PDB file of C-alpha atoms in Angstrom:
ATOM      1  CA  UNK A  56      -4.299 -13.673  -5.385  1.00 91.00           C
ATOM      2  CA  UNK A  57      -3.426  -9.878  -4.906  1.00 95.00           C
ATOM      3  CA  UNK A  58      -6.134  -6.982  -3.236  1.00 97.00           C
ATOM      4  CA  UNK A  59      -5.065  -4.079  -4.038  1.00 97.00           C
ATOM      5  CA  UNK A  60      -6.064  -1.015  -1.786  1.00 97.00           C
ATOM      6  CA  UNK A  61      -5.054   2.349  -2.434  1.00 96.00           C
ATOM      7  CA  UNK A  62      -6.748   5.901  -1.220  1.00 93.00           C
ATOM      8  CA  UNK A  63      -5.439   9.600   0.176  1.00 91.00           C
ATOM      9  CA  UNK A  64      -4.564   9.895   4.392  1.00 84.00           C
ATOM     10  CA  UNK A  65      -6.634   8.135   6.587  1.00 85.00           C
ATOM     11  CA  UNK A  66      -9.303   7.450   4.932  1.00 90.00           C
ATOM     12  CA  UNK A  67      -9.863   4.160   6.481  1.00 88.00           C
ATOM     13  CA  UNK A  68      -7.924   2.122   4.202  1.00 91.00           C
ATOM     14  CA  UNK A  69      -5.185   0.543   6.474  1.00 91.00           C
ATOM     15  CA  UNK A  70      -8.300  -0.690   9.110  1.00 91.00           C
ATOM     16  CA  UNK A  71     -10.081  -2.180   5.836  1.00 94.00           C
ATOM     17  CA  UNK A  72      -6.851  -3.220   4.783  1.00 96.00           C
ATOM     18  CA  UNK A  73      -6.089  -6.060   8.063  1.00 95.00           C
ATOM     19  CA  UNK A  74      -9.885  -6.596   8.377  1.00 96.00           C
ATOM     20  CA  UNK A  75      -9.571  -8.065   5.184  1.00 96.00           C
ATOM     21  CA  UNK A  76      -6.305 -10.149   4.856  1.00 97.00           C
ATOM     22  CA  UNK A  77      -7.212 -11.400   8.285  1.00 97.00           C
ATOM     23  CA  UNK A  78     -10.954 -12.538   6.949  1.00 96.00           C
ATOM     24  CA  UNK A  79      -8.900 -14.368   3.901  1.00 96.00           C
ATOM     25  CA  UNK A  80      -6.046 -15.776   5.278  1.00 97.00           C
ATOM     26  CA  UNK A  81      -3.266 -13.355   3.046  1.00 97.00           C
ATOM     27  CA  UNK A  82      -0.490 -11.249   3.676  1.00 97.00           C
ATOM     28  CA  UNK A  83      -0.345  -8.167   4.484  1.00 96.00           C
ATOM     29  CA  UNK A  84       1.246  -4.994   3.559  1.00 97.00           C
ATOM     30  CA  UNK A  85       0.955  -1.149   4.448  1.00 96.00           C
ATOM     31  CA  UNK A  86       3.433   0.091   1.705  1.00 95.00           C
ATOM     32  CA  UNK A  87       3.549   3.260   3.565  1.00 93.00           C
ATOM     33  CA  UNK A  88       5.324   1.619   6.108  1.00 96.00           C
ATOM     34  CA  UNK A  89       8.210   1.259   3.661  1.00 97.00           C
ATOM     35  CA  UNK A  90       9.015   4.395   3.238  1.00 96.00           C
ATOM     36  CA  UNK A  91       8.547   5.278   6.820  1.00 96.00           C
ATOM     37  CA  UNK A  92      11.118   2.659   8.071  1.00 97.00           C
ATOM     38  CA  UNK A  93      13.496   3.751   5.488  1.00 97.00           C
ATOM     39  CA  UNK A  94      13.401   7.132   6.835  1.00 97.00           C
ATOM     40  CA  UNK A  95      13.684   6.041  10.182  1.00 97.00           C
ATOM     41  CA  UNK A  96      16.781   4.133   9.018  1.00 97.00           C
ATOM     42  CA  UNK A  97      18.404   7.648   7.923  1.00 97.00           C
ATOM     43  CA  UNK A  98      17.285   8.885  11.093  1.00 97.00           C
ATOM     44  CA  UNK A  99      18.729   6.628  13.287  1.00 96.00           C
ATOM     45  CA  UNK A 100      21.877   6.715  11.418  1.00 96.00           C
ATOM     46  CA  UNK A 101      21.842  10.331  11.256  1.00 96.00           C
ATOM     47  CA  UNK A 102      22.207  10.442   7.925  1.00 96.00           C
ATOM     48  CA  UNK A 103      20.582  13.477   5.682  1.00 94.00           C
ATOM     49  CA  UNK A 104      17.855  13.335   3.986  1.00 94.00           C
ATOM     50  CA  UNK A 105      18.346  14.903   0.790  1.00 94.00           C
ATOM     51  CA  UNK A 106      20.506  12.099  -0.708  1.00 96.00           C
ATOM     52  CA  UNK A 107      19.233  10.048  -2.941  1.00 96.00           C
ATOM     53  CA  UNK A 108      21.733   7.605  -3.399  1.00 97.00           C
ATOM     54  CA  UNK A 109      21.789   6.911   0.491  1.00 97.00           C
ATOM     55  CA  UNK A 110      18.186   6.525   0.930  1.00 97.00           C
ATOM     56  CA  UNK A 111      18.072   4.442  -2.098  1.00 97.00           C
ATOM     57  CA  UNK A 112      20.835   2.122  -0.054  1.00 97.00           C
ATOM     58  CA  UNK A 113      18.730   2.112   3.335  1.00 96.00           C
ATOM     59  CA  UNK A 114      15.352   1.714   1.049  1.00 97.00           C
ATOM     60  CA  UNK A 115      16.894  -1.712  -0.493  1.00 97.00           C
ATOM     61  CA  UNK A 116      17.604  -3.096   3.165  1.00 95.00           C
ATOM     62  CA  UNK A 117      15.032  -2.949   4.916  1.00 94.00           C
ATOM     63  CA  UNK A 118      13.190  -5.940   6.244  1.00 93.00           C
ATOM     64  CA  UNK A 119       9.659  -6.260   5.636  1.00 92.00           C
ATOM     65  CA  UNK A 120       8.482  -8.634   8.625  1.00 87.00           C
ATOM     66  CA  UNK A 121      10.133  -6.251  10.780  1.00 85.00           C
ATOM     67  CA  UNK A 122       7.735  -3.112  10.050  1.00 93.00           C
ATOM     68  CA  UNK A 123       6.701  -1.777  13.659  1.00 93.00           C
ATOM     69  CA  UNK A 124       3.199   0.129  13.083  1.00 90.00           C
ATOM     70  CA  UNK A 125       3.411   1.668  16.686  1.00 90.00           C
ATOM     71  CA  UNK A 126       7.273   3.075  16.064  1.00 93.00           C
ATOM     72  CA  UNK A 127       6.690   4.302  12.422  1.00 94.00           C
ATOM     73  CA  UNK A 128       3.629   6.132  12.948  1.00 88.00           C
ATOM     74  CA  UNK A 129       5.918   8.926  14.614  1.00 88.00           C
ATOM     75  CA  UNK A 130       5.202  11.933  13.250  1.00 84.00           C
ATOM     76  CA  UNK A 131       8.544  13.289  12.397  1.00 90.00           C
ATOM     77  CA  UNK A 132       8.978   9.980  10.762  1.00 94.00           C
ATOM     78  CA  UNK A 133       5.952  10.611   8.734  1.00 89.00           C
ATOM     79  CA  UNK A 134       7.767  14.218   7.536  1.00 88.00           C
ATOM     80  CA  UNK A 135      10.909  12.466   6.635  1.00 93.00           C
ATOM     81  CA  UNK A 136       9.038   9.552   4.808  1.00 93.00           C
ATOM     82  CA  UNK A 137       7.194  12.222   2.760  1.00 87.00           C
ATOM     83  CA  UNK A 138      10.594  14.218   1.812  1.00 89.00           C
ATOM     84  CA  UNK A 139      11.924  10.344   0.509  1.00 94.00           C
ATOM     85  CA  UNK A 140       9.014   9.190  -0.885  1.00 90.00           C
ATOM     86  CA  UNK A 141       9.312  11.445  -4.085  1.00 87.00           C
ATOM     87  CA  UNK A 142      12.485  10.132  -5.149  1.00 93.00           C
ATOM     88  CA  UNK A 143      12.438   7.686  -7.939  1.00 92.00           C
ATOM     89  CA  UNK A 144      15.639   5.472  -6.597  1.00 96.00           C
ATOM     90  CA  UNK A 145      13.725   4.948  -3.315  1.00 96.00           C
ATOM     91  CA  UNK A 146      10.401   4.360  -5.256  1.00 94.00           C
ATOM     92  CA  UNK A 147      11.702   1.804  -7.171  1.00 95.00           C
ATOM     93  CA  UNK A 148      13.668  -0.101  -4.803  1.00 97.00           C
ATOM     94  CA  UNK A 149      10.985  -0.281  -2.317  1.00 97.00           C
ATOM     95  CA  UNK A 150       8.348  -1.269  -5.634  1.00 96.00           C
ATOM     96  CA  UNK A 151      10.782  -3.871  -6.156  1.00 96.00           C
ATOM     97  CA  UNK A 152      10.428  -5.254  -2.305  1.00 97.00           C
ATOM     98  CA  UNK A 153       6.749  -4.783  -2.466  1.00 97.00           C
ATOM     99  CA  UNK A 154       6.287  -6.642  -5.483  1.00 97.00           C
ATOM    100  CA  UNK A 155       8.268  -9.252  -4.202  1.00 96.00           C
ATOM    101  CA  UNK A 156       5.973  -9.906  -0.558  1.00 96.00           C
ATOM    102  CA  UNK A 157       2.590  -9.788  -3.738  1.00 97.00           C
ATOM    103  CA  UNK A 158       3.423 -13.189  -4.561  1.00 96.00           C
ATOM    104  CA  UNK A 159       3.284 -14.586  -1.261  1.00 96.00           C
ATOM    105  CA  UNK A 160       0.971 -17.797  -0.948  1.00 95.00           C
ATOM    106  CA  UNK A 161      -1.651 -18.401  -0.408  1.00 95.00           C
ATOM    107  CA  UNK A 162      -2.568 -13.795  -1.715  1.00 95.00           C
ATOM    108  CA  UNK A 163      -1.801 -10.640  -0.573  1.00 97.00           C
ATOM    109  CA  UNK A 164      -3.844  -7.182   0.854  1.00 97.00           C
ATOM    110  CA  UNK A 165      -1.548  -4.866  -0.404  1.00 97.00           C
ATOM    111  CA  UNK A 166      -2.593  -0.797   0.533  1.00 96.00           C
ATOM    112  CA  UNK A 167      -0.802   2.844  -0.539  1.00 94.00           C
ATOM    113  CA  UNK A 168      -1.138   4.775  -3.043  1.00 90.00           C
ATOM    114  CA  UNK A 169       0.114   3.835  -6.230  1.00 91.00           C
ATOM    115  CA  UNK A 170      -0.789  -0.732  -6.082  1.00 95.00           C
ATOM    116  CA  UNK A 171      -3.563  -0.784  -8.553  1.00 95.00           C
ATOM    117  CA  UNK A 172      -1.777   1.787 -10.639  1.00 94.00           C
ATOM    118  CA  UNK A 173       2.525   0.814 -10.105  1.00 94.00           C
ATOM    119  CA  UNK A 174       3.232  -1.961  -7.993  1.00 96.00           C
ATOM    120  CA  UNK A 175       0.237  -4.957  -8.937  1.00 97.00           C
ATOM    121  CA  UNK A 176      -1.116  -3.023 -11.971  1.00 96.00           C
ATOM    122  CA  UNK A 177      -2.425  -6.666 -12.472  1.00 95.00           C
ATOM    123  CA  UNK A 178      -4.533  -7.226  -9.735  1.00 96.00           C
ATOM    124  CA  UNK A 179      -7.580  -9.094  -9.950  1.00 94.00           C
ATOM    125  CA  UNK A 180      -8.992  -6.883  -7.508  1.00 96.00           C
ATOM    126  CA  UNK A 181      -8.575  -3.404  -6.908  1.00 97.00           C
ATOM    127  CA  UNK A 182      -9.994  -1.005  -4.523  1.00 97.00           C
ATOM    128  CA  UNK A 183      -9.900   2.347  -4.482  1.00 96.00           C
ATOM    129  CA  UNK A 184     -10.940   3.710  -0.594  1.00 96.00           C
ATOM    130  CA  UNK A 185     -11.874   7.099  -0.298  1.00 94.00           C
ATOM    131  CA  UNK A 186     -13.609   9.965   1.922  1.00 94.00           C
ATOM    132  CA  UNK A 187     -13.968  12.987   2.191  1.00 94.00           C
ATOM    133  CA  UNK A 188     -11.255  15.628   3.327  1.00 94.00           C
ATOM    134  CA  UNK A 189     -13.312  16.879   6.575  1.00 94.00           C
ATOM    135  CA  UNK A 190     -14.516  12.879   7.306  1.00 94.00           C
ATOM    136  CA  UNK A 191     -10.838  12.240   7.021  1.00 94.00           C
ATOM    137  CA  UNK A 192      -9.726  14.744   9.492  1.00 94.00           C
ATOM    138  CA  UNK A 193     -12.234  14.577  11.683  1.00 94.00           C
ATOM    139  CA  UNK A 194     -11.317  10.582  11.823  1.00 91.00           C
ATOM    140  CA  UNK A 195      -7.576  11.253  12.512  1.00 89.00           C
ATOM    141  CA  UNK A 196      -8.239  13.722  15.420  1.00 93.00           C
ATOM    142  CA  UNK A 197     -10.831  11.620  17.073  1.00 92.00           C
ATOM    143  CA  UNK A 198      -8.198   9.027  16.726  1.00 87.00           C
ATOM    144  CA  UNK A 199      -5.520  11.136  18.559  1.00 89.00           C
ATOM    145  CA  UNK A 200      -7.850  12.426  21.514  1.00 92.00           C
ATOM    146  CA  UNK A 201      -9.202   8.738  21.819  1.00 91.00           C
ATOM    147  CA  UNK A 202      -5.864   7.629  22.401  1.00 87.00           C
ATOM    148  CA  UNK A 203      -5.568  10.699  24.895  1.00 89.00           C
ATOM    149  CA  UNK A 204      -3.658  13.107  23.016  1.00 87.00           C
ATOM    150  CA  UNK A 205      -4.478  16.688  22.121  1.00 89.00           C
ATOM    151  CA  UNK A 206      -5.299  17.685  18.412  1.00 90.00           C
ATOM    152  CA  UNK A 207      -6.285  20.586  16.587  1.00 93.00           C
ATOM    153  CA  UNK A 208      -8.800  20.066  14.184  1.00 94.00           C
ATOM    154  CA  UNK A 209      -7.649  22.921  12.091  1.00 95.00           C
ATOM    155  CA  UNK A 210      -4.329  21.952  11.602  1.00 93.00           C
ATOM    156  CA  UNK A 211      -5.000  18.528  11.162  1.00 93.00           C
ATOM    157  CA  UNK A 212      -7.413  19.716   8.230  1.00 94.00           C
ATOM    158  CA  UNK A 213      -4.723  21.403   6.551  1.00 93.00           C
ATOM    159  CA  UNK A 214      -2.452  18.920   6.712  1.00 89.00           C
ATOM    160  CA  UNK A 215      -4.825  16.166   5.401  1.00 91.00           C
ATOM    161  CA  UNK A 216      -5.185  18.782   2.293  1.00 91.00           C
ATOM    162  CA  UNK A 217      -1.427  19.242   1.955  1.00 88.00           C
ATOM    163  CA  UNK A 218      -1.074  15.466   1.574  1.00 85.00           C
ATOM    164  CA  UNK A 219      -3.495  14.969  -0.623  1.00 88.00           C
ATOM    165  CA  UNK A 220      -1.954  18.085  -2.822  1.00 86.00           C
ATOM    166  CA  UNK A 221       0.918  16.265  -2.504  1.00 82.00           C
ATOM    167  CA  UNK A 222       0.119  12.655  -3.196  1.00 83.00           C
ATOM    168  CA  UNK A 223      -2.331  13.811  -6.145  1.00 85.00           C
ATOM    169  CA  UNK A 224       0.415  16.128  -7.297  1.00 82.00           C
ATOM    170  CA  UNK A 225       3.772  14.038  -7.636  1.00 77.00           C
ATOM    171  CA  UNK A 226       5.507  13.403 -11.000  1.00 76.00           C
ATOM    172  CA  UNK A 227       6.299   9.907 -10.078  1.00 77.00           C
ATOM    173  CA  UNK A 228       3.268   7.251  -9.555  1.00 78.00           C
ATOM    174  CA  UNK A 229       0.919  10.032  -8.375  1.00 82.00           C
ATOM    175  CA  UNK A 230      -2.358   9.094  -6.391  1.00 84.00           C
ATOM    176  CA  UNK A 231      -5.092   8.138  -8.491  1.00 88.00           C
ATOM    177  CA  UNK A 232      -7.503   5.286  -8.784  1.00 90.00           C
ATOM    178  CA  UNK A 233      -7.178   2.570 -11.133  1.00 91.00           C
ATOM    179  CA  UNK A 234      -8.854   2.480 -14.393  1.00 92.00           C
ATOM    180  CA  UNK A 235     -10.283  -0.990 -13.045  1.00 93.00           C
ATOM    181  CA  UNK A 236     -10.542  -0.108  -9.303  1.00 95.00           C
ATOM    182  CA  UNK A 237     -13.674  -0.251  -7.824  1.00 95.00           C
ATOM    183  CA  UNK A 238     -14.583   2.812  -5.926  1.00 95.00           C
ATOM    184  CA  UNK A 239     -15.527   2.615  -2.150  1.00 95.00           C
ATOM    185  CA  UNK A 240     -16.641   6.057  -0.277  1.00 95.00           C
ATOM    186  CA  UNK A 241     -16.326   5.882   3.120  1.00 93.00           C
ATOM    187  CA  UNK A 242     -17.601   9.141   4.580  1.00 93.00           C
ATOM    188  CA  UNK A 243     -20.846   7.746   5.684  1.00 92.00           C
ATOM    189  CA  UNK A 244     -20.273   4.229   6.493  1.00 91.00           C
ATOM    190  CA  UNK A 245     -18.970   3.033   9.725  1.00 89.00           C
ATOM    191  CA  UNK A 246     -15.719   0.134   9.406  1.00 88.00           C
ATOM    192  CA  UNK A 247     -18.234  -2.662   9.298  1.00 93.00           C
ATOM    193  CA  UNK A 248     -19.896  -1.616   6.759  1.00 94.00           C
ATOM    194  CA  UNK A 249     -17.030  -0.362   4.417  1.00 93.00           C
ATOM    195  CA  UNK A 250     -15.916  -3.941   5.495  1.00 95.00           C
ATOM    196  CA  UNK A 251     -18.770  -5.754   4.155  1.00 96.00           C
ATOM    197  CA  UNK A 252     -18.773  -3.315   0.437  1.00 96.00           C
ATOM    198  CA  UNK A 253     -15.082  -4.821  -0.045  1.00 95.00           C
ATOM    199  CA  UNK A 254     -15.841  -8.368   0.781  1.00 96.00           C
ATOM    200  CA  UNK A 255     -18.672  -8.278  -1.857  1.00 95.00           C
ATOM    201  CA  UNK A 256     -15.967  -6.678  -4.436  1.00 94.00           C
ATOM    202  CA  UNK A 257     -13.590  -9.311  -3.323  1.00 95.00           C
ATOM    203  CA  UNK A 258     -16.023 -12.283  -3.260  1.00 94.00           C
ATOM    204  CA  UNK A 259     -16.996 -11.561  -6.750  1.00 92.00           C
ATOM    205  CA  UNK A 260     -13.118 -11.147  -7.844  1.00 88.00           C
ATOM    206  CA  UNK A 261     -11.964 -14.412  -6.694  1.00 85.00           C
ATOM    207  CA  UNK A 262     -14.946 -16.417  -8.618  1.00 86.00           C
ATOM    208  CA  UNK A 263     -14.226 -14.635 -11.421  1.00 84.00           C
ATOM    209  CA  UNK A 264     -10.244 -15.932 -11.102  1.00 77.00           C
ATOM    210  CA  UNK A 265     -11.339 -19.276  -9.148  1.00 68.00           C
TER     211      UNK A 265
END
């Protein structure tokens, strides 16, 4: 059984994303991760970059039960996972990993950008998580000052736009929903309820494929 959760920055999907593999007993997997622990890798090593070949390398070795959430949400390693994450070697050897953990037992909550569409085009169930730009930003800065950091709305605005451009706007596996996916829009609901939309979309999935 694979969920497949995909949806532009922070728009709730990685907090949906655990809720839900934790309610159902499966895996789970925040693709995004991937690519941020391969940059890391270059980073560490102080390799460049801009080399395909040697991000391709560090993409096909890294371990995917060893994917530290705290470390990789560094924001320079969010800048260098977005300069790797358009190259097709890297892509494909970290679709290749991911596809790999979506046939764990007993299912999988898989959640990126491209899982409906790329990695489990086969789903049974896909979901496609959404909100809107200034819900999104708003979301991330209340998340930073919570956490007692300073943010500028402004910026943070921008920069949820810029992603999105850039997501939307890639030749290879750009973000967009499934042709299947069922559409969630989060801007008005609060986790619990976004919560309870998917487990009504996933309920009804796993009859249909019981």
């Amino acid at each position: 059984m694979i969920i497949a959760i995909d949806g532009p920055a922070a728009a709730g999907k990685g907090t949906l994303s655990r809720r839900i593999a934790e309610e159902y007993g499966f895996h789970h997997l925040d693709t995004g991760l991937t690519y941020r622990a391969t940059a890391k890798a270059l980073l560490d090593a102080g390799l460049p970059l801009d080399d395909e070949a040697v991000a391709e390398t560090m993409a096909r070795e890294i371990d995917l039960a060893g994917l530290d959430r705290a470390v990789l949400s560094q924001h320079e390693i969010g800048e260098a996972a977005s300069k790797i994450a358009v190259m097709p070697a890297v892509r494909r050897a970290l679709v290749e990993a991911q596809r790999a953990f979506s046939r764990k037992e007993p299912g999988t909550v898989l959640d990126g950008r491209d899982i409906g569409t790329v990695v489990c085009p086969d789903a049974p169930v896909k979901i496609y998580v959404t909100a809107s730009a200034e819900v999104r930003a708003k979301r991330r800065y209340d998340e930073i000052v919570n956490a007692g950091g300073s943010a500028d709305y402004a910026a943070i605005f921008e920069d949820v736009k810029r992603r999105d451009e850039r997501d939307m706007g890639r030749a290879d596996s750009p973000l967009r929903p499934a042709e299947d996916a069922h559409l969630l829009d989060t801007s008005e609901m609060s986790i619990e309820a976004a919560f309870q939309a998917a487990k009504s979309i996933i309920d009804a999935g796993l009859s249909r494929n019981a």
